[in-house]
Amino acid sequence: MIRDIPYAIFTLLAYEILRDVWVTKAEESSPWRDMVAGATAGGFGTFMTNKLDVIKTNLQLDPSLYDGSVLVCAWALYNEGGLAAFHRGIVPRLLYKIPANGMFFVFYEAFRRLLNVEVASVSSGEKRSIKQRN
């Protein structure tokens, strides 16, 4: 959870901002725009939380090496490879998360349109129907 909650916050916040600034400014909403915004948001969330993922992975591999402590593991990783140690495995994680989030948000928006869910604009706070997004 120490990685998943920040990941969800970064990804959803980035998506809502991108959707508000870029997707809703288009004349017509499209799955392509939803996919690009979702993929970008997923990449941002992944980049921001990769350090936590590296710590989690190392703790899972050998918890006794770090006495099961997140802080001990983080300190050991830093001593071993500096800040670069926290970016290990980022490319495979991005290769998985970017397309997965792109597709997730395509279906997320499709179901919001299908169910005619009202959304609040991040910038203005006004509510509007998905059908009125333009």
PDB file of C-alpha atoms in Angstrom:
ATOM      1  CA  MET A   1       0.000   0.000   0.000  1.00  0.00           C
ATOM      2  CA  ILE A   2       2.920   2.331   0.596  1.00  0.00           C
ATOM      3  CA  ARG A   3       3.482   2.295  -3.159  1.00  0.00           C
ATOM      4  CA  ASP A   4      -0.061   1.787  -4.439  1.00  0.00           C
ATOM      5  CA  ILE A   5      -1.753   4.743  -2.738  1.00  0.00           C
ATOM      6  CA  PRO A   6       0.783   7.344  -3.961  1.00  0.00           C
ATOM      7  CA  TYR A   7       0.684   5.710  -7.418  1.00  0.00           C
ATOM      8  CA  ALA A   8      -3.103   6.068  -7.561  1.00  0.00           C
ATOM      9  CA  ILE A   9      -2.925   9.672  -6.359  1.00  0.00           C
ATOM     10  CA  PHE A  10      -0.278  10.699  -8.910  1.00  0.00           C
ATOM     11  CA  THR A  11      -1.935   8.842 -11.782  1.00  0.00           C
ATOM     12  CA  LEU A  12      -5.512   9.957 -11.152  1.00  0.00           C
ATOM     13  CA  LEU A  13      -4.551  13.552 -10.431  1.00  0.00           C
ATOM     14  CA  ALA A  14      -2.406  13.722 -13.578  1.00  0.00           C
ATOM     15  CA  TYR A  15      -5.207  12.170 -15.635  1.00  0.00           C
ATOM     16  CA  GLU A  16      -7.838  14.582 -14.350  1.00  0.00           C
ATOM     17  CA  ILE A  17      -5.589  17.559 -15.063  1.00  0.00           C
ATOM     18  CA  LEU A  18      -4.737  16.274 -18.555  1.00  0.00           C
ATOM     19  CA  ARG A  19      -8.391  15.529 -19.242  1.00  0.00           C
ATOM     20  CA  ASP A  20      -9.438  18.972 -18.037  1.00  0.00           C
ATOM     21  CA  VAL A  21      -6.733  20.827 -19.973  1.00  0.00           C
ATOM     22  CA  TRP A  22      -6.405  18.770 -23.145  1.00  0.00           C
ATOM     23  CA  VAL A  23      -9.185  16.217 -23.651  1.00  0.00           C
ATOM     24  CA  THR A  24     -12.170  18.444 -22.845  1.00  0.00           C
ATOM     25  CA  LYS A  25     -10.785  21.311 -24.940  1.00  0.00           C
ATOM     26  CA  ALA A  26     -11.196  19.235 -28.091  1.00  0.00           C
ATOM     27  CA  GLU A  27     -14.254  19.729 -30.272  1.00  0.00           C
ATOM     28  CA  GLU A  28     -15.154  16.080 -29.773  1.00  0.00           C
ATOM     29  CA  SER A  29     -13.915  13.700 -27.136  1.00  0.00           C
ATOM     30  CA  SER A  30     -12.305  10.599 -28.563  1.00  0.00           C
ATOM     31  CA  PRO A  31     -10.952   7.323 -27.247  1.00  0.00           C
ATOM     32  CA  TRP A  32      -7.575   8.262 -28.737  1.00  0.00           C
ATOM     33  CA  ARG A  33      -7.346  11.382 -26.548  1.00  0.00           C
ATOM     34  CA  ASP A  34      -8.466   9.401 -23.499  1.00  0.00           C
ATOM     35  CA  MET A  35      -5.809   6.785 -24.241  1.00  0.00           C
ATOM     36  CA  VAL A  36      -2.991   9.306 -24.643  1.00  0.00           C
ATOM     37  CA  ALA A  37      -3.996  11.178 -21.486  1.00  0.00           C
ATOM     38  CA  GLY A  38      -4.288   7.915 -19.540  1.00  0.00           C
ATOM     39  CA  ALA A  39      -0.984   6.575 -20.822  1.00  0.00           C
ATOM     40  CA  THR A  40       0.781   9.832 -19.983  1.00  0.00           C
ATOM     41  CA  ALA A  41      -0.747   9.900 -16.512  1.00  0.00           C
ATOM     42  CA  GLY A  42       0.245   6.273 -15.955  1.00  0.00           C
ATOM     43  CA  GLY A  43       3.805   7.001 -17.016  1.00  0.00           C
ATOM     44  CA  PHE A  44       3.950   9.956 -14.631  1.00  0.00           C
ATOM     45  CA  GLY A  45       2.556   7.924 -11.716  1.00  0.00           C
ATOM     46  CA  THR A  46       4.986   5.111 -12.461  1.00  0.00           C
ATOM     47  CA  PHE A  47       7.983   7.418 -12.613  1.00  0.00           C
ATOM     48  CA  MET A  48       7.030   9.134  -9.370  1.00  0.00           C
ATOM     49  CA  THR A  49       6.597   5.880  -7.429  1.00  0.00           C
ATOM     50  CA  ASN A  50       9.344   3.714  -8.895  1.00  0.00           C
ATOM     51  CA  LYS A  51      11.561   4.357  -5.870  1.00  0.00           C
ATOM     52  CA  LEU A  52       8.907   2.774  -3.659  1.00  0.00           C
ATOM     53  CA  ASP A  53       8.599  -0.152  -6.071  1.00  0.00           C
ATOM     54  CA  VAL A  54      12.351  -0.803  -5.920  1.00  0.00           C
ATOM     55  CA  ILE A  55      12.249  -0.797  -2.118  1.00  0.00           C
ATOM     56  CA  LYS A  56       9.221  -3.143  -2.122  1.00  0.00           C
ATOM     57  CA  THR A  57      10.886  -5.540  -4.539  1.00  0.00           C
ATOM     58  CA  ASN A  58      14.106  -5.690  -2.511  1.00  0.00           C
ATOM     59  CA  LEU A  59      12.166  -6.289   0.688  1.00  0.00           C
ATOM     60  CA  GLN A  60      10.258  -9.114  -0.989  1.00  0.00           C
ATOM     61  CA  LEU A  61      13.450 -10.729  -2.277  1.00  0.00           C
ATOM     62  CA  ASP A  62      15.184 -10.898   1.108  1.00  0.00           C
ATOM     63  CA  PRO A  63      13.382  -9.288   4.055  1.00  0.00           C
ATOM     64  CA  SER A  64      15.902 -10.660   6.554  1.00  0.00           C
ATOM     65  CA  LEU A  65      18.682  -8.706   4.843  1.00  0.00           C
ATOM     66  CA  TYR A  66      16.928  -5.464   5.809  1.00  0.00           C
ATOM     67  CA  ASP A  67      15.285  -6.647   9.057  1.00  0.00           C
ATOM     68  CA  GLY A  68      11.969  -6.115   7.262  1.00  0.00           C
ATOM     69  CA  SER A  69      12.428  -2.342   7.510  1.00  0.00           C
ATOM     70  CA  VAL A  70      11.578   0.036   4.675  1.00  0.00           C
ATOM     71  CA  LEU A  71      14.016   2.650   5.967  1.00  0.00           C
ATOM     72  CA  VAL A  72      16.886   0.159   6.369  1.00  0.00           C
ATOM     73  CA  CYS A  73      16.244  -1.102   2.833  1.00  0.00           C
ATOM     74  CA  ALA A  74      16.130   2.441   1.390  1.00  0.00           C
ATOM     75  CA  TRP A  75      19.360   3.380   3.147  1.00  0.00           C
ATOM     76  CA  ALA A  76      21.093   0.194   1.955  1.00  0.00           C
ATOM     77  CA  LEU A  77      19.991   0.821  -1.624  1.00  0.00           C
ATOM     78  CA  TYR A  78      21.216   4.398  -1.480  1.00  0.00           C
ATOM     79  CA  ASN A  79      24.599   3.306  -0.061  1.00  0.00           C
ATOM     80  CA  GLU A  80      24.877   0.630  -2.739  1.00  0.00           C
ATOM     81  CA  GLY A  81      24.100   2.734  -5.817  1.00  0.00           C
ATOM     82  CA  GLY A  82      23.108   6.271  -4.902  1.00  0.00           C
ATOM     83  CA  LEU A  83      19.930   7.729  -6.335  1.00  0.00           C
ATOM     84  CA  ALA A  84      20.372   5.678  -9.518  1.00  0.00           C
ATOM     85  CA  ALA A  85      19.654   2.525  -7.486  1.00  0.00           C
ATOM     86  CA  PHE A  86      16.061   3.679  -7.058  1.00  0.00           C
ATOM     87  CA  HIS A  87      15.499   3.771 -10.823  1.00  0.00           C
ATOM     88  CA  ARG A  88      16.300   0.113 -11.421  1.00  0.00           C
ATOM     89  CA  GLY A  89      13.617  -1.632 -13.407  1.00  0.00           C
ATOM     90  CA  ILE A  90      11.863   1.545 -14.479  1.00  0.00           C
ATOM     91  CA  VAL A  91      11.877   0.709 -18.207  1.00  0.00           C
ATOM     92  CA  PRO A  92      10.031  -2.632 -17.883  1.00  0.00           C
ATOM     93  CA  ARG A  93       7.604  -1.064 -15.419  1.00  0.00           C
ATOM     94  CA  LEU A  94       6.913   1.833 -17.812  1.00  0.00           C
ATOM     95  CA  LEU A  95       6.511  -0.590 -20.732  1.00  0.00           C
ATOM     96  CA  TYR A  96       3.805  -2.367 -18.731  1.00  0.00           C
ATOM     97  CA  LYS A  97       2.092   0.599 -17.031  1.00  0.00           C
ATOM     98  CA  ILE A  98       1.844   3.066 -19.929  1.00  0.00           C
ATOM     99  CA  PRO A  99      -0.253   0.872 -22.267  1.00  0.00           C
ATOM    100  CA  ALA A 100      -2.212  -0.610 -19.343  1.00  0.00           C
ATOM    101  CA  ASN A 101      -3.240   2.843 -18.129  1.00  0.00           C
ATOM    102  CA  GLY A 102      -3.993   3.996 -21.648  1.00  0.00           C
ATOM    103  CA  MET A 103      -6.459   1.143 -22.101  1.00  0.00           C
ATOM    104  CA  PHE A 104      -7.847   1.510 -18.568  1.00  0.00           C
ATOM    105  CA  PHE A 105      -8.802   5.136 -19.144  1.00  0.00           C
ATOM    106  CA  VAL A 106     -10.299   4.405 -22.590  1.00  0.00           C
ATOM    107  CA  PHE A 107     -12.731   1.984 -20.935  1.00  0.00           C
ATOM    108  CA  TYR A 108     -13.177   4.223 -17.905  1.00  0.00           C
ATOM    109  CA  GLU A 109     -14.307   7.128 -20.115  1.00  0.00           C
ATOM    110  CA  ALA A 110     -16.402   4.833 -22.334  1.00  0.00           C
ATOM    111  CA  PHE A 111     -18.362   3.648 -19.309  1.00  0.00           C
ATOM    112  CA  ARG A 112     -18.694   7.204 -17.990  1.00  0.00           C
ATOM    113  CA  ARG A 113     -20.193   8.206 -21.353  1.00  0.00           C
ATOM    114  CA  LEU A 114     -22.378   5.109 -21.481  1.00  0.00           C
ATOM    115  CA  LEU A 115     -23.741   5.759 -17.979  1.00  0.00           C
ATOM    116  CA  ASN A 116     -23.924   9.542 -18.546  1.00  0.00           C
ATOM    117  CA  VAL A 117     -21.972  10.221 -15.356  1.00  0.00           C
ATOM    118  CA  GLU A 118     -21.604  13.835 -14.284  1.00  0.00           C
ATOM    119  CA  VAL A 119     -18.087  15.091 -13.746  1.00  0.00           C
ATOM    120  CA  ALA A 120     -16.728  18.120 -11.931  1.00  0.00           C
ATOM    121  CA  SER A 121     -14.184  20.216 -13.740  1.00  0.00           C
ATOM    122  CA  VAL A 122     -10.880  20.355 -11.857  1.00  0.00           C
ATOM    123  CA  SER A 123     -10.207  23.957 -12.813  1.00  0.00           C
ATOM    124  CA  SER A 124     -13.677  25.495 -12.467  1.00  0.00           C
ATOM    125  CA  GLY A 125     -15.447  23.154 -10.056  1.00  0.00           C
ATOM    126  CA  GLU A 126     -18.573  23.153 -12.245  1.00  0.00           C
ATOM    127  CA  LYS A 127     -20.472  19.940 -12.867  1.00  0.00           C
ATOM    128  CA  ARG A 128     -21.430  18.903 -16.341  1.00  0.00           C
ATOM    129  CA  SER A 129     -22.573  15.815 -18.132  1.00  0.00           C
ATOM    130  CA  ILE A 130     -20.061  13.819 -20.158  1.00  0.00           C
ATOM    131  CA  LYS A 131     -22.209  14.551 -23.227  1.00  0.00           C
ATOM    132  CA  GLN A 132     -21.593  18.270 -22.699  1.00  0.00           C
ATOM    133  CA  ARG A 133     -17.776  17.953 -22.793  1.00  0.00           C
ATOM    134  CA  ASN A 134     -16.664  20.458 -25.408  1.00  0.00           C
TER     135      ASN A 134
END
